[in-house]
Coordinates of C-alpha atoms in Angstrom, one line a residue:
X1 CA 51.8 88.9 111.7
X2 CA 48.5 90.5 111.9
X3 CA 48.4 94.1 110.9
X4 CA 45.7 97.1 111.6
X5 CA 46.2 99.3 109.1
X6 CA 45.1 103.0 110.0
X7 CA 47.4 105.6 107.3
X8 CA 46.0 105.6 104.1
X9 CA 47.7 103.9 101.3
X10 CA 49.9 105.7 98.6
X11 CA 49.2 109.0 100.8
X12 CA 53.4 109.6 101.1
X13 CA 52.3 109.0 105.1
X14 CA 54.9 106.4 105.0
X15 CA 52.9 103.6 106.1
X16 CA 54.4 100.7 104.1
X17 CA 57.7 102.1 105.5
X18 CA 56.5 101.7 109.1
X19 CA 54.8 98.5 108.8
X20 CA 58.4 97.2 107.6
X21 CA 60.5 98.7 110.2
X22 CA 58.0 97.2 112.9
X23 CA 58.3 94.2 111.5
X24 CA 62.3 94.5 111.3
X25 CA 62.1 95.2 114.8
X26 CA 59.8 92.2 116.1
X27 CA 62.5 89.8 113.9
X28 CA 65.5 91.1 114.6
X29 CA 66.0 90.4 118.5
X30 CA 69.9 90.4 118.7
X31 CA 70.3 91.4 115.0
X32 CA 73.6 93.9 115.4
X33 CA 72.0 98.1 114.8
X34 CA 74.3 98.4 111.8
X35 CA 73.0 95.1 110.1
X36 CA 69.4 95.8 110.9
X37 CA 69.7 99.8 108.9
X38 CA 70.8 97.4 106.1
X39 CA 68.4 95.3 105.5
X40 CA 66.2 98.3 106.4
X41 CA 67.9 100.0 103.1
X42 CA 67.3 96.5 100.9
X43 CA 63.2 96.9 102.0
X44 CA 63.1 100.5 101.4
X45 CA 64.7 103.9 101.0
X46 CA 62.4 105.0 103.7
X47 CA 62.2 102.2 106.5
X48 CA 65.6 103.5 107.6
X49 CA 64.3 106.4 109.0
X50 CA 61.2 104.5 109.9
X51 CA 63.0 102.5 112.5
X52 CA 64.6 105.8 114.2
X53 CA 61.2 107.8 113.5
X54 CA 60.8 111.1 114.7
X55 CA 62.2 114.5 112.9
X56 CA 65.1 113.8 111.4
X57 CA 67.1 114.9 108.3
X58 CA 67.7 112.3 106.1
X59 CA 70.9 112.1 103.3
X60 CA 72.1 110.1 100.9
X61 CA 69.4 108.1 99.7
X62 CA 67.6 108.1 103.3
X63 CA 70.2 105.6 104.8
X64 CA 72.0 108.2 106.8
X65 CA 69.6 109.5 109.2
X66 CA 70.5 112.7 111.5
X67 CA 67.9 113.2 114.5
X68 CA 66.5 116.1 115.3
X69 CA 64.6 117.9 118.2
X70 CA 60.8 117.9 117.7
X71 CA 58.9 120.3 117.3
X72 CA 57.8 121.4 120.7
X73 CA 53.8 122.4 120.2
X74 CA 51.1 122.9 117.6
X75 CA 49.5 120.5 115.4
X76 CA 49.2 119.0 111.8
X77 CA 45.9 119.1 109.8
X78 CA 46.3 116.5 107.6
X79 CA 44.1 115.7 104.6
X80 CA 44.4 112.9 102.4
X81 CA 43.3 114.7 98.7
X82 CA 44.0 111.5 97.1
X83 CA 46.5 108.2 96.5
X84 CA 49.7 108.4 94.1
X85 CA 51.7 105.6 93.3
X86 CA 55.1 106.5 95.1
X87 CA 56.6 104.7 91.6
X88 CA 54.3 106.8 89.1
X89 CA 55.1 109.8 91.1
X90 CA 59.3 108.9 90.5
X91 CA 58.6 107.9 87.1
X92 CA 57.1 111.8 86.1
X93 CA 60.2 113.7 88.1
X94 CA 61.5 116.0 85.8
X95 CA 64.9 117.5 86.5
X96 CA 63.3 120.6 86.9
X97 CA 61.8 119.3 90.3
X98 CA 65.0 119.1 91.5
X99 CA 66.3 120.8 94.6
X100 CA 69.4 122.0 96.2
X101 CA 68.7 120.7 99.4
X102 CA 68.7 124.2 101.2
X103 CA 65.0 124.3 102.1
X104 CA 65.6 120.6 104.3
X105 CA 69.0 122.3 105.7
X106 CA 67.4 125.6 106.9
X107 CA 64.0 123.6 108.0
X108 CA 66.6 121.7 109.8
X109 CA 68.9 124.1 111.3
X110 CA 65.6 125.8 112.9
X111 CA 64.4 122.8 114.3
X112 CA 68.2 122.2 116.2
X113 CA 67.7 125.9 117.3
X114 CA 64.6 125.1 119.2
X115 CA 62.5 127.6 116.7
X116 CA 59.4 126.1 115.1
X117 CA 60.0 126.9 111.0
X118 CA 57.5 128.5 109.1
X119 CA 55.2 126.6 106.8
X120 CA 56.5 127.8 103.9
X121 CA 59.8 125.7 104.4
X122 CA 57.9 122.5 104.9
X123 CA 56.5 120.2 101.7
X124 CA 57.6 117.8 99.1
X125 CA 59.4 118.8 96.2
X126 CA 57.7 116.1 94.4
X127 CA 54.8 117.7 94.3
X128 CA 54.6 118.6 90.8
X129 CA 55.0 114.6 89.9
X130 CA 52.8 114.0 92.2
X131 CA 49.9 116.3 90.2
X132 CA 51.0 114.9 86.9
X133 CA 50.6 111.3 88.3
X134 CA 47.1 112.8 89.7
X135 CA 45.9 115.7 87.8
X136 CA 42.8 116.1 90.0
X137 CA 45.5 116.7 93.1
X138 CA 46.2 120.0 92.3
X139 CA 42.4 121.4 92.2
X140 CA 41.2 119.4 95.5
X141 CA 44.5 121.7 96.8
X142 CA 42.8 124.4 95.6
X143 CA 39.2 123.7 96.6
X144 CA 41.4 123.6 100.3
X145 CA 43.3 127.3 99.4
X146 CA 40.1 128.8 98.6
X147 CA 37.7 127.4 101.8
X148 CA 40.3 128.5 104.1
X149 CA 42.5 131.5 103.1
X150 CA 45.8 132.2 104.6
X151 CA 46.3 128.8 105.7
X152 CA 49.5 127.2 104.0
X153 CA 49.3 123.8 102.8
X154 CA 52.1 121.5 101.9
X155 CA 52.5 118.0 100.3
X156 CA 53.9 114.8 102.0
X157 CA 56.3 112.7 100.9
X158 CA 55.1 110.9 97.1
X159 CA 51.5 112.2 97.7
X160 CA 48.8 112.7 97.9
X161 CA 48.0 113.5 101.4
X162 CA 48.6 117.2 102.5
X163 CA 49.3 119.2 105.5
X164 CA 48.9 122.3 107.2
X165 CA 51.2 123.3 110.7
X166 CA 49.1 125.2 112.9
X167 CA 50.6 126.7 116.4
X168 CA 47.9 125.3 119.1
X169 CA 45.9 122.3 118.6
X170 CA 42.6 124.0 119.0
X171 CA 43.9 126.1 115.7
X172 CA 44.7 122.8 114.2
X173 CA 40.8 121.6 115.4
X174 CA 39.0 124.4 113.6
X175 CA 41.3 123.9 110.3
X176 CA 40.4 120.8 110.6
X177 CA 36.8 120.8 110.6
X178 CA 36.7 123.6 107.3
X179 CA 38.7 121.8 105.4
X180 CA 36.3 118.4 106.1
X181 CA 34.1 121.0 105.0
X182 CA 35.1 122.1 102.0
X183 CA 36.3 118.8 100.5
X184 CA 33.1 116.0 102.1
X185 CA 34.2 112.4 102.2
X186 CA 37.9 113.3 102.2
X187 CA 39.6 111.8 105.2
X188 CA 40.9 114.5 107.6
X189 CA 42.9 114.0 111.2
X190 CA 44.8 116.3 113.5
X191 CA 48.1 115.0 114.4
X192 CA 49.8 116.5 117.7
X193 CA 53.8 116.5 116.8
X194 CA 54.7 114.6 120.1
X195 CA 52.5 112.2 122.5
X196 CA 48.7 112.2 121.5
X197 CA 46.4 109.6 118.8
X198 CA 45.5 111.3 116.1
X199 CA 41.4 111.2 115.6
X200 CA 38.8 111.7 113.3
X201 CA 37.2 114.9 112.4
X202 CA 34.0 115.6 111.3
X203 CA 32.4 119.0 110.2
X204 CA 29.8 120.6 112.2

């Protein structure tokens, strides 16, 4: 298998999760659905999902995977602040990180109603981990806040990449290119929700 890797490691992009499931896929020709989601769940908690993709609301400990509808416009800004070990990031949870799930269900209930949700219901609630795990996470976040006030920014997955939903893509463009800005060197694509390539931005 040769691989082109283009998401940034231990960003919580799920990357290693993808590159699984694809493999999975390419193997398991003939392989019944229900047998391939388990040895999905023996590679990872996330690969799963990964062989579904799309929005989805995952339970249990991401082997049950509900689809959802997409989102039907805007963009993501994504910014990769820097890389967290998705097992450092577990081993600093504290049980006050803990959620009771309502943010996903409400995120999720908007997205079966056809109703983009607002940015404030999107983000990992391992964040704070995360920042232990990478002290320097949370002022590169705020270095973002400061450049570009207003615009809400939300952690993915383990860390440490970040992103902000913007309604229209040429939103999402100018975000972009202030945040590439405000934090030089740090890698920083717009991702379109449906069909699209995400590219590179640069400032200026």
């Amino acid at each position: 298998v040769a691989l082109e890797k283009r998401i940034p490691t231990q960003s919580g992009l799920g990357g290693g999760s993808a590159d699984a499931a694809t493999v999975l896929r390419l193997a398991g020709d003939g392989v019944a659905p229900r047998e391939l989601r388990r040895l999905a769940l023996e590679c990872g908690a996330d690969v799963p999902f990964s062989l579904v993709g799309g929005a989805a609301l995952l339970t249990g400990v991401g082997e049950r995977v509900e689809s959802l509808p997409p989102l039907q416009g805007g963009a993501f800004v994504v910014a990769v602040l820097g890389e967290v070990r998705t097992a450092a990031a577990y081993a600093l949870t504290e049980e006050r990180d803990f959620s009771d799930g309502s943010r996903a269900s409400r995120l999720a209930a908007l997205l079966r109603a056809g109703l983009p949700p607002p940015p404030e219901l999107m983000g990992s609630a391992l964040e704070a981990a995360a920042s232990r795990a990478l002290p320097e996470l949370s002022e590169r976040r705020r270095r973002l806040e400061r450049s570009l006030p207003g615009t809400v920014w939300a952690m993915t997955g383990s860390g440490g990449a970040f992103f902000s939903y913007q309604p229209d893509p040429d939103g999402a463009a100018r975000v972009a290119q202030a945040a590439a800005r405000a934090l030089p060197g740090t890698p920083v694509r717009v991702v379109l929700p449906r069909a699209g390539e995400p590219g590179p931005v640069r400032p200026g």
